[in-house]
Coordinates of C-alpha atoms in Angstrom, one line a residue:
M9 CA -95.5 38.8 -23.8
A10 CA -92.2 39.7 -22.4
V11 CA -89.9 39.0 -19.3
L12 CA -87.4 41.1 -17.7
L13 CA -84.1 39.6 -16.5
E14 CA -82.3 41.6 -13.7
T15 CA -78.7 40.3 -13.9
T16 CA -75.5 41.5 -12.0
L17 CA -74.3 43.2 -15.1
G18 CA -77.6 44.9 -16.2
D19 CA -81.1 44.3 -17.3
I20 CA -82.3 42.2 -20.4
V21 CA -85.7 42.1 -21.8
I22 CA -86.9 39.1 -23.8
D23 CA -89.7 39.0 -26.2
L24 CA -91.4 35.5 -26.3
F25 CA -93.0 33.8 -29.3
T26 CA -96.1 32.7 -27.6
D27 CA -98.1 31.8 -30.9
E28 CA -95.1 29.8 -32.4
R29 CA -93.9 28.1 -29.2
P30 CA -96.9 27.9 -26.6
K31 CA -95.8 25.2 -24.5
T32 CA -92.0 26.5 -24.3
S33 CA -93.3 30.0 -23.6
L34 CA -95.7 28.7 -20.9
N35 CA -92.8 26.8 -19.2
F36 CA -90.5 29.9 -19.3
L37 CA -93.0 32.3 -18.0
K38 CA -94.2 30.3 -15.1
L39 CA -90.6 29.5 -14.1
C40 CA -90.0 33.3 -14.0
K41 CA -93.2 33.8 -12.0
I42 CA -92.4 31.3 -9.2
K43 CA -88.9 32.9 -9.1
Y44 CA -87.1 29.7 -10.2
Y45 CA -84.5 31.5 -12.0
N46 CA -83.4 33.9 -9.2
Y47 CA -79.6 33.7 -8.5
C48 CA -78.9 31.3 -11.3
L49 CA -75.4 31.5 -12.6
F50 CA -74.3 32.0 -16.3
H51 CA -72.5 28.8 -16.0
N52 CA -71.4 28.6 -19.7
V53 CA -70.0 31.6 -21.6
Q54 CA -68.5 30.8 -25.1
R55 CA -67.4 34.1 -26.5
D56 CA -69.1 35.1 -29.8
F57 CA -71.2 31.9 -29.7
M58 CA -73.8 31.9 -26.8
V59 CA -74.4 32.2 -23.0
Q60 CA -76.1 29.5 -21.1
T61 CA -78.0 29.7 -17.6
G62 CA -81.2 28.6 -16.1
D63 CA -79.7 25.7 -13.8
P64 CA -80.1 26.4 -10.0
T65 CA -77.3 24.1 -9.2
G66 CA -74.9 26.0 -11.5
S67 CA -73.4 22.8 -12.9
G68 CA -75.1 22.6 -16.1
R69 CA -76.7 19.3 -15.3
G70 CA -79.7 20.3 -13.3
G71 CA -83.0 22.1 -13.8
D72 CA -86.6 21.0 -13.9
S73 CA -89.5 22.3 -16.0
V74 CA -92.5 23.9 -14.3
F75 CA -94.7 20.8 -15.0
S76 CA -92.6 18.9 -12.3
K77 CA -93.9 21.4 -9.8
L78 CA -97.4 20.4 -10.9
Y79 CA -97.3 16.6 -11.6
G80 CA -94.1 15.3 -10.0
D81 CA -90.7 14.0 -11.1
Q82 CA -92.3 12.2 -14.1
A83 CA -92.9 15.6 -15.7
R84 CA -89.3 16.9 -15.2
F85 CA -88.9 17.4 -19.0
F86 CA -91.2 18.0 -21.8
D87 CA -90.8 17.4 -25.6
V88 CA -89.4 19.9 -28.0
E89 CA -91.6 21.9 -30.4
K90 CA -90.2 21.7 -33.9
V91 CA -92.8 23.2 -35.9
P92 CA -92.7 25.9 -37.2
R93 CA -89.1 26.0 -37.6
I94 CA -87.3 29.1 -36.3
K95 CA -83.6 29.6 -36.8
H96 CA -80.8 31.1 -34.9
K97 CA -80.3 33.7 -37.6
K98 CA -79.0 36.6 -35.4
K99 CA -77.5 37.7 -32.1
G100 CA -79.9 37.7 -29.2
M101 CA -82.0 34.6 -30.0
V102 CA -83.2 32.7 -27.0
S103 CA -83.6 28.9 -27.1
M104 CA -84.4 26.1 -24.6
V105 CA -81.5 23.7 -24.2
N106 CA -81.9 20.2 -25.3
N107 CA -81.1 17.6 -22.7
G108 CA -79.9 15.0 -25.3
N109 CA -83.3 13.1 -25.6
N110 CA -85.2 16.0 -27.5
Q111 CA -86.6 17.2 -24.3
H112 CA -86.4 20.4 -22.4
G113 CA -86.2 21.4 -18.7
S114 CA -85.4 24.9 -17.4
Q115 CA -81.9 25.7 -19.0
F116 CA -81.8 28.3 -21.9
L117 CA -79.2 29.8 -24.1
I118 CA -78.8 33.3 -25.7
T119 CA -76.7 33.5 -28.9
T120 CA -74.0 36.2 -29.0
A121 CA -73.2 35.9 -32.7
D122 CA -75.1 36.0 -36.0
G123 CA -76.0 33.0 -38.1
V124 CA -75.3 30.2 -35.6
D125 CA -77.2 27.9 -37.8
Y126 CA -75.7 24.6 -36.5
L127 CA -77.9 25.0 -33.3
D128 CA -81.0 24.9 -35.6
G129 CA -83.1 21.7 -35.2
V130 CA -81.5 20.8 -31.8
H131 CA -82.4 23.7 -29.4
T132 CA -85.9 25.3 -29.5
V133 CA -86.0 29.1 -30.2
F134 CA -88.8 30.6 -28.3
G135 CA -87.9 34.3 -28.2
E136 CA -85.4 37.0 -28.8
V137 CA -83.7 40.0 -26.7
S138 CA -85.4 43.2 -27.5
E139 CA -83.5 45.2 -25.0
G140 CA -80.2 44.8 -23.3
L141 CA -77.8 43.8 -26.0
E142 CA -75.0 45.8 -24.4
V143 CA -75.4 43.8 -21.3
L144 CA -75.1 40.6 -23.3
A145 CA -72.0 42.0 -24.9
K146 CA -70.6 42.4 -21.4
I147 CA -71.4 38.9 -20.4
N148 CA -69.9 37.6 -23.7
E149 CA -66.6 39.6 -23.0
T150 CA -66.2 38.1 -19.5
F151 CA -63.2 36.1 -18.5
V152 CA -63.7 32.2 -18.3
D153 CA -61.7 29.2 -17.5
K154 CA -61.2 26.1 -19.8
D155 CA -64.7 24.9 -18.9
F156 CA -66.1 28.2 -20.1
L157 CA -67.2 29.0 -16.4
P158 CA -66.6 32.8 -15.7
F159 CA -64.1 33.6 -12.9
Q160 CA -66.4 36.1 -11.5
D161 CA -70.2 35.1 -10.9
I162 CA -72.7 36.6 -13.2
R163 CA -76.2 35.8 -11.9
I164 CA -79.8 36.4 -12.5
N165 CA -80.8 38.4 -9.6
H166 CA -84.6 38.7 -10.2
T167 CA -87.2 38.1 -12.8
V168 CA -90.2 40.1 -13.8
V169 CA -93.0 38.9 -16.0
L170 CA -94.0 42.0 -18.0
E171 CA -96.9 40.4 -19.9
D172 CA -98.4 37.0 -19.5
P173 CA -101.0 35.5 -21.9
F174 CA -101.5 32.2 -20.1
D175 CA -103.6 31.6 -17.0
D176 CA -101.7 30.1 -14.0
P177 CA -102.2 26.3 -13.7
P178 CA -103.9 25.2 -10.3
N179 CA -101.6 24.5 -7.4
L180 CA -98.8 26.7 -9.0
P181 CA -96.5 27.8 -6.1
V182 CA -96.2 31.6 -6.7
P183 CA -94.3 33.3 -3.9
D184 CA -95.5 36.6 -2.5
S185 CA -92.1 38.1 -2.7
S186 CA -88.7 37.1 -4.0
P187 CA -87.0 34.7 -1.8
E188 CA -83.6 35.5 -0.2
P189 CA -80.8 33.6 -1.5
T190 CA -79.2 30.9 0.7
K191 CA -75.6 30.5 1.5
E192 CA -75.2 27.5 -0.7
Q193 CA -76.7 29.4 -3.7
L194 CA -74.0 32.2 -3.4
D195 CA -71.1 29.9 -2.6
S196 CA -69.7 29.1 -6.0
G197 CA -66.0 29.1 -5.1
R198 CA -65.4 31.9 -7.5
I199 CA -65.2 35.7 -7.2
G200 CA -68.5 36.9 -5.9
A201 CA -70.7 38.9 -8.2
D202 CA -70.6 42.0 -5.8
E203 CA -66.9 41.9 -5.2
A204 CA -65.0 44.8 -6.8
I205 CA -61.9 43.9 -8.9
D206 CA -59.0 46.4 -8.9
D207 CA -56.8 45.9 -11.9
N208 CA -54.2 48.3 -10.5
E209 CA -53.9 46.4 -7.1
G210 CA -50.4 45.1 -6.5
R211 CA -48.9 47.2 -9.3
A212 CA -46.0 49.5 -8.8
A213 CA -46.2 53.2 -9.4
E214 CA -44.0 53.1 -12.5
E215 CA -46.1 50.4 -13.9
L216 CA -49.2 52.3 -13.3
D217 CA -47.7 55.4 -15.0
E218 CA -46.7 53.2 -18.0
L219 CA -50.2 51.8 -18.4
L220 CA -51.7 55.3 -18.1
K221 CA -49.2 56.5 -20.9
E222 CA -50.1 53.5 -23.2
K223 CA -53.7 54.4 -22.7
E224 CA -53.3 58.0 -23.6
A225 CA -51.1 57.2 -26.6
K226 CA -53.7 54.8 -27.9
T227 CA -56.6 57.5 -27.4
Q228 CA -54.3 60.0 -29.4
A229 CA -53.7 57.5 -31.9
I230 CA -57.3 56.9 -32.5
L231 CA -57.9 60.8 -32.8
L232 CA -54.9 61.0 -35.2
E233 CA -56.7 58.2 -37.2
M234 CA -59.9 60.0 -37.2
V235 CA -58.4 63.2 -38.6
G236 CA -56.4 61.3 -41.2
D237 CA -52.9 61.7 -39.7
L238 CA -52.3 58.1 -39.2
P239 CA -53.5 55.1 -41.6
D240 CA -54.4 53.0 -38.7
A241 CA -54.5 53.4 -34.9
E242 CA -52.9 50.0 -34.3
V243 CA -50.0 50.6 -36.8
K244 CA -46.7 49.0 -35.7
P245 CA -43.2 49.1 -36.9
P246 CA -42.2 46.4 -39.4
E247 CA -39.5 44.1 -38.8
N248 CA -37.3 45.4 -41.5
V249 CA -36.8 48.9 -40.0
L250 CA -33.7 49.7 -38.2
F251 CA -33.9 52.3 -35.4
V252 CA -30.7 54.8 -35.1
C253 CA -30.1 56.9 -32.1
K254 CA -27.3 59.4 -30.8
L255 CA -26.7 60.9 -34.3
N256 CA -25.1 64.2 -34.8
P257 CA -27.5 66.9 -35.6
V258 CA -25.4 67.7 -38.7
T259 CA -26.1 64.2 -40.1
T260 CA -28.4 64.1 -43.0
D261 CA -30.8 61.5 -44.6
E262 CA -28.3 61.1 -47.7
D263 CA -25.4 60.4 -45.4
L264 CA -27.1 57.7 -43.7
D265 CA -28.5 56.3 -47.0
I266 CA -24.9 55.9 -48.3
I267 CA -23.5 54.5 -45.2
F268 CA -26.2 51.8 -44.7
S269 CA -26.8 51.1 -48.3
R270 CA -23.6 48.7 -48.3
F271 CA -25.8 46.2 -46.4
G272 CA -28.6 46.1 -48.9
A273 CA -31.3 47.9 -50.8
I274 CA -32.9 50.7 -48.7
Q275 CA -36.5 51.7 -49.3
C276 CA -36.5 54.8 -47.0
C277 CA -34.1 56.6 -44.8
E278 CA -35.6 59.2 -42.6
I279 CA -34.1 61.6 -40.0
I280 CA -36.7 62.2 -37.2
R281 CA -37.1 65.9 -36.9
D282 CA -39.3 68.1 -34.4
W283 CA -42.6 68.6 -36.1
K284 CA -42.7 72.1 -34.8
T285 CA -39.2 73.5 -35.3
G286 CA -38.0 71.0 -37.8
E287 CA -34.7 70.5 -36.0
S288 CA -33.0 67.0 -35.9
L289 CA -33.9 65.0 -32.8
C290 CA -30.8 62.7 -33.5
Y291 CA -32.8 59.7 -34.3
A292 CA -33.5 58.0 -37.5
F293 CA -35.6 55.2 -39.0
I294 CA -34.0 53.1 -41.9
E295 CA -36.1 50.7 -43.8
F296 CA -34.6 47.9 -45.6
E297 CA -36.1 45.8 -48.4
K298 CA -35.1 42.6 -46.7
E299 CA -35.2 41.5 -43.1
E300 CA -31.7 39.8 -43.4
D301 CA -30.1 43.2 -44.7
C302 CA -31.6 44.8 -41.6
E303 CA -30.0 42.3 -39.3
K304 CA -26.5 42.6 -40.9
A305 CA -26.6 46.4 -40.4
F306 CA -27.7 45.9 -36.8
F307 CA -24.7 43.7 -36.0
K308 CA -22.2 45.7 -37.8
M309 CA -23.3 49.4 -37.2
D310 CA -23.7 49.4 -33.6
N311 CA -21.2 51.8 -31.8
V312 CA -19.7 52.9 -35.1
L313 CA -18.5 56.6 -35.4
I314 CA -20.4 58.8 -37.7
D315 CA -19.9 62.6 -37.8
D316 CA -17.8 62.3 -34.5
R317 CA -20.6 60.5 -32.9
R318 CA -20.9 56.9 -31.8
I319 CA -24.4 55.8 -32.8
H320 CA -26.4 53.1 -31.3
V321 CA -28.8 51.0 -33.5
D322 CA -31.7 48.9 -32.6
F323 CA -34.6 47.0 -34.1
S324 CA -37.7 49.1 -34.2
Q325 CA -39.7 46.2 -32.9
S326 CA -37.7 46.1 -29.7
V327 CA -37.9 49.7 -29.1
S328 CA -40.9 49.4 -26.8
K329 CA -40.4 52.8 -25.1
I330 CA -41.1 54.7 -28.5
K331 CA -44.8 54.9 -29.8
W332 CA -44.5 54.2 -33.5
K333 CA -46.4 56.8 -35.5
G334 CA -45.5 55.5 -39.0
K335 CA -43.1 57.2 -41.5
G336 CA -43.7 60.9 -41.6
G337 CA -45.4 60.9 -38.2
K338 CA -45.2 63.9 -35.9
Y339 CA -42.6 63.2 -33.2
S340 CA -41.3 65.4 -30.5
K341 CA -38.4 65.2 -28.1
D342 CA -40.7 64.0 -25.3
D343 CA -41.5 60.7 -27.3
F344 CA -37.8 59.7 -26.8
K345 CA -37.2 60.5 -23.1
A346 CA -38.4 57.1 -21.8
Y347 CA -36.1 55.3 -24.5
E348 CA -33.1 57.6 -23.7
K349 CA -33.5 56.7 -19.9
D350 CA -33.6 52.9 -20.6
V351 CA -30.5 53.2 -22.9
D352 CA -28.5 55.1 -20.5
T353 CA -29.3 52.6 -17.5
R354 CA -28.2 49.8 -19.8
S355 CA -25.1 51.4 -20.7
K356 CA -24.1 52.1 -17.0
L357 CA -24.9 48.6 -16.1
A358 CA -22.6 47.3 -18.8
L359 CA -19.8 49.5 -18.0
K360 CA -20.2 48.7 -14.3
D361 CA -19.9 44.9 -15.2
K362 CA -16.9 45.6 -17.5
V363 CA -14.8 47.5 -14.9
K364 CA -15.6 45.3 -12.1
P365 CA -12.2 43.6 -10.9
K366 CA -12.2 39.9 -10.9
L367 CA -11.8 38.5 -7.3
E368 CA -9.3 35.9 -6.7
Y369 CA -8.8 34.0 -3.5
P370 CA -5.6 35.5 -2.1
F371 CA -4.8 32.7 0.3
R372 CA -2.8 29.5 -0.4
V373 CA -2.3 26.9 2.4
Y374 CA 0.7 24.4 2.4
I375 CA 2.6 22.4 4.6
N376 CA 6.4 22.7 5.3
P377 CA 8.3 19.9 3.4
I378 CA 9.2 16.9 5.6
D379 CA 10.9 13.7 4.9
L380 CA 8.3 11.4 3.4
T381 CA 10.9 9.0 1.7
L382 CA 10.2 6.2 4.2
N383 CA 6.5 5.9 4.1
P384 CA 4.3 8.8 3.0
Y385 CA 1.3 7.5 4.8
T386 CA 2.9 7.1 8.1
A387 CA 5.0 10.2 8.0
R388 CA 2.3 12.5 9.3
E389 CA 1.7 10.1 12.3
Q390 CA 5.4 10.2 13.1
H391 CA 5.5 14.0 12.8
P392 CA 2.2 15.2 14.3
V393 CA 3.8 18.7 14.5
A394 CA 3.7 18.8 10.8
K395 CA -0.1 19.1 10.8
Q396 CA 0.0 22.3 12.8
H397 CA 2.7 23.9 10.8
V398 CA 0.5 25.6 8.3
V399 CA 1.7 29.0 6.5
L400 CA -0.9 31.3 4.9
N401 CA 0.3 32.8 1.6
R402 CA -1.2 36.5 1.6
P403 CA -0.6 39.4 -0.4
K404 CA 2.8 41.0 0.2
S405 CA 1.6 44.5 0.5
T406 CA -0.6 43.8 3.6
R407 CA 0.3 44.6 7.1
Y408 CA -0.2 41.1 8.0
Q409 CA 2.8 40.2 6.0
L410 CA 5.1 42.7 7.8
L411 CA 3.9 41.3 11.2
L412 CA 4.4 37.7 9.9
D413 CA 7.9 38.6 8.6
D414 CA 8.8 40.1 12.1
E415 CA 7.5 36.8 13.9
E416 CA 9.6 34.8 11.7
E417 CA 12.8 36.9 12.4
E418 CA 12.1 36.4 16.3
E419 CA 11.6 32.6 15.7
E420 CA 15.1 32.5 13.9
E421 CA 16.7 34.1 17.0
E422 CA 14.9 32.1 19.5
G423 CA 15.2 28.7 17.8
P424 CA 13.2 26.3 15.5
G425 CA 10.1 26.7 17.6
L426 CA 7.4 24.6 16.2
R427 CA 9.4 23.4 13.1
P428 CA 9.6 19.7 12.9
P429 CA 12.9 18.1 14.0
E430 CA 15.2 17.1 11.2
R431 CA 15.3 13.3 10.7
K432 CA 18.7 11.7 10.4
Q433 CA 19.0 9.2 7.7
P434 CA 20.0 5.8 9.2
K435 CA 23.4 4.3 8.1
K436 CA 23.2 1.4 5.9
P437 CA 24.5 -1.9 7.4
E438 CA 27.8 -3.2 6.2
K439 CA 27.8 -6.3 4.1
P440 CA 29.6 -9.2 5.7
E441 CA 32.8 -10.4 4.1
K442 CA 32.4 -13.7 2.3
Q443 CA 34.5 -16.9 3.6
K444 CA 36.2 -19.0 0.8
D445 CA 37.0 -22.7 1.5
D446 CA 40.6 -24.0 1.1
E447 CA 41.5 -26.9 -1.2
N448 CA 40.8 -29.4 1.9
G449 CA 37.2 -27.9 2.3
R450 CA 37.9 -26.2 5.5
G451 CA 36.9 -22.6 6.1
S452 CA 39.8 -20.5 5.5
Q453 CA 40.5 -17.0 6.7
K454 CA 38.4 -14.1 5.5
V455 CA 38.8 -12.9 2.0
S456 CA 38.8 -9.0 1.6
K457 CA 38.4 -7.0 -1.4
V458 CA 41.7 -6.1 -3.0
D459 CA 42.7 -4.1 -5.7
P460 CA 42.9 -6.3 -8.9
Q461 CA 46.1 -4.6 -10.0
T462 CA 47.7 -5.5 -6.5
P463 CA 49.4 -8.9 -6.6
P464 CA 48.1 -11.2 -3.9
S465 CA 50.3 -11.7 -0.8
P466 CA 52.1 -15.1 -0.5

């Protein structure tokens, strides 16, 4: 009593519990026999929990039992079978999905984790996966959206009943061959099941090379872990380790220990040496007891002169170009080529920005001074020539300045040219002399200002 599901990712064989779940097994077997599950999507994939399928609409809200094909829509669902109780105790258990009213239709789920006991008593277990657990693992690892719908279609292409202990009910519509899928069935709006996805499409050659190196490094790390050279293949540098480069080959571990110990207690100070020749590679890892001591050393020791060499320090966490192999790991000069290239590039860019001259606008526009004492707002209207008389202040060393000087000399010889005419100040009007009445009240002769020291005339 078994059924073969041919999916787009491989074949899965399900053994049915026909003795414990006769009605549910009958429903599932006959649905497979009439090709009801052909081209059904896996519309709900929750990693390390379960995968769900069996809905021809692909929405998770459809699906009818085989009894609806025999007795009409009133038999769309059938009641659950609770006795005997079978638990979801391991990966690969197959259950009919409860529609919320303790009834089943056509949808079923397969567990992808052990001990999913909170499904017990709700969904009816009627079988288990006997072959194809690796295919189930592929479905479990697929990428899904926020609604747990896979981005690329995963379908049941075909179902084959390997063994059926139940007789076919009368009027069961068994097709002679598997029907061809319709356009609506295959149009899910997602990436098609038969479409090839190239992860490297659109990537640059350098990025592909970097990904290849990372894969090779991970493979080598796993091999080193297997032979006991690494404690863990996924080992990463801690945050309290400082990376030092551009060292002098004569610098020793003791020298660095003495120099960097002023910032805090040091657990380990190690010069990186070639594992074949034993020569210094001019790099070192310094491990502090506290992270704050490591930060102090980073800010204080960069570009410091040690043994006639200006060193460069960096946090080991930010040294992405170096594959961390742990303390005492086997390093070679090739492990640091990418990092050296990156440091040189950053140094050149920083130097270029430093020596780049600041550009200042070399021109200054001004108007020759004119008389604005009468009315500064009407002066321009009275002197429209002043609007045109604009002088550009350019650098003195340019050829343009020499030509400008020659033109100014010619203008002095020929005349004022376009210079605005000088405006003469108007004379102030003389004040009229006051008249003084005589004793008789008649207007007397004009009184002029005289010197107070001069005696008046008779």
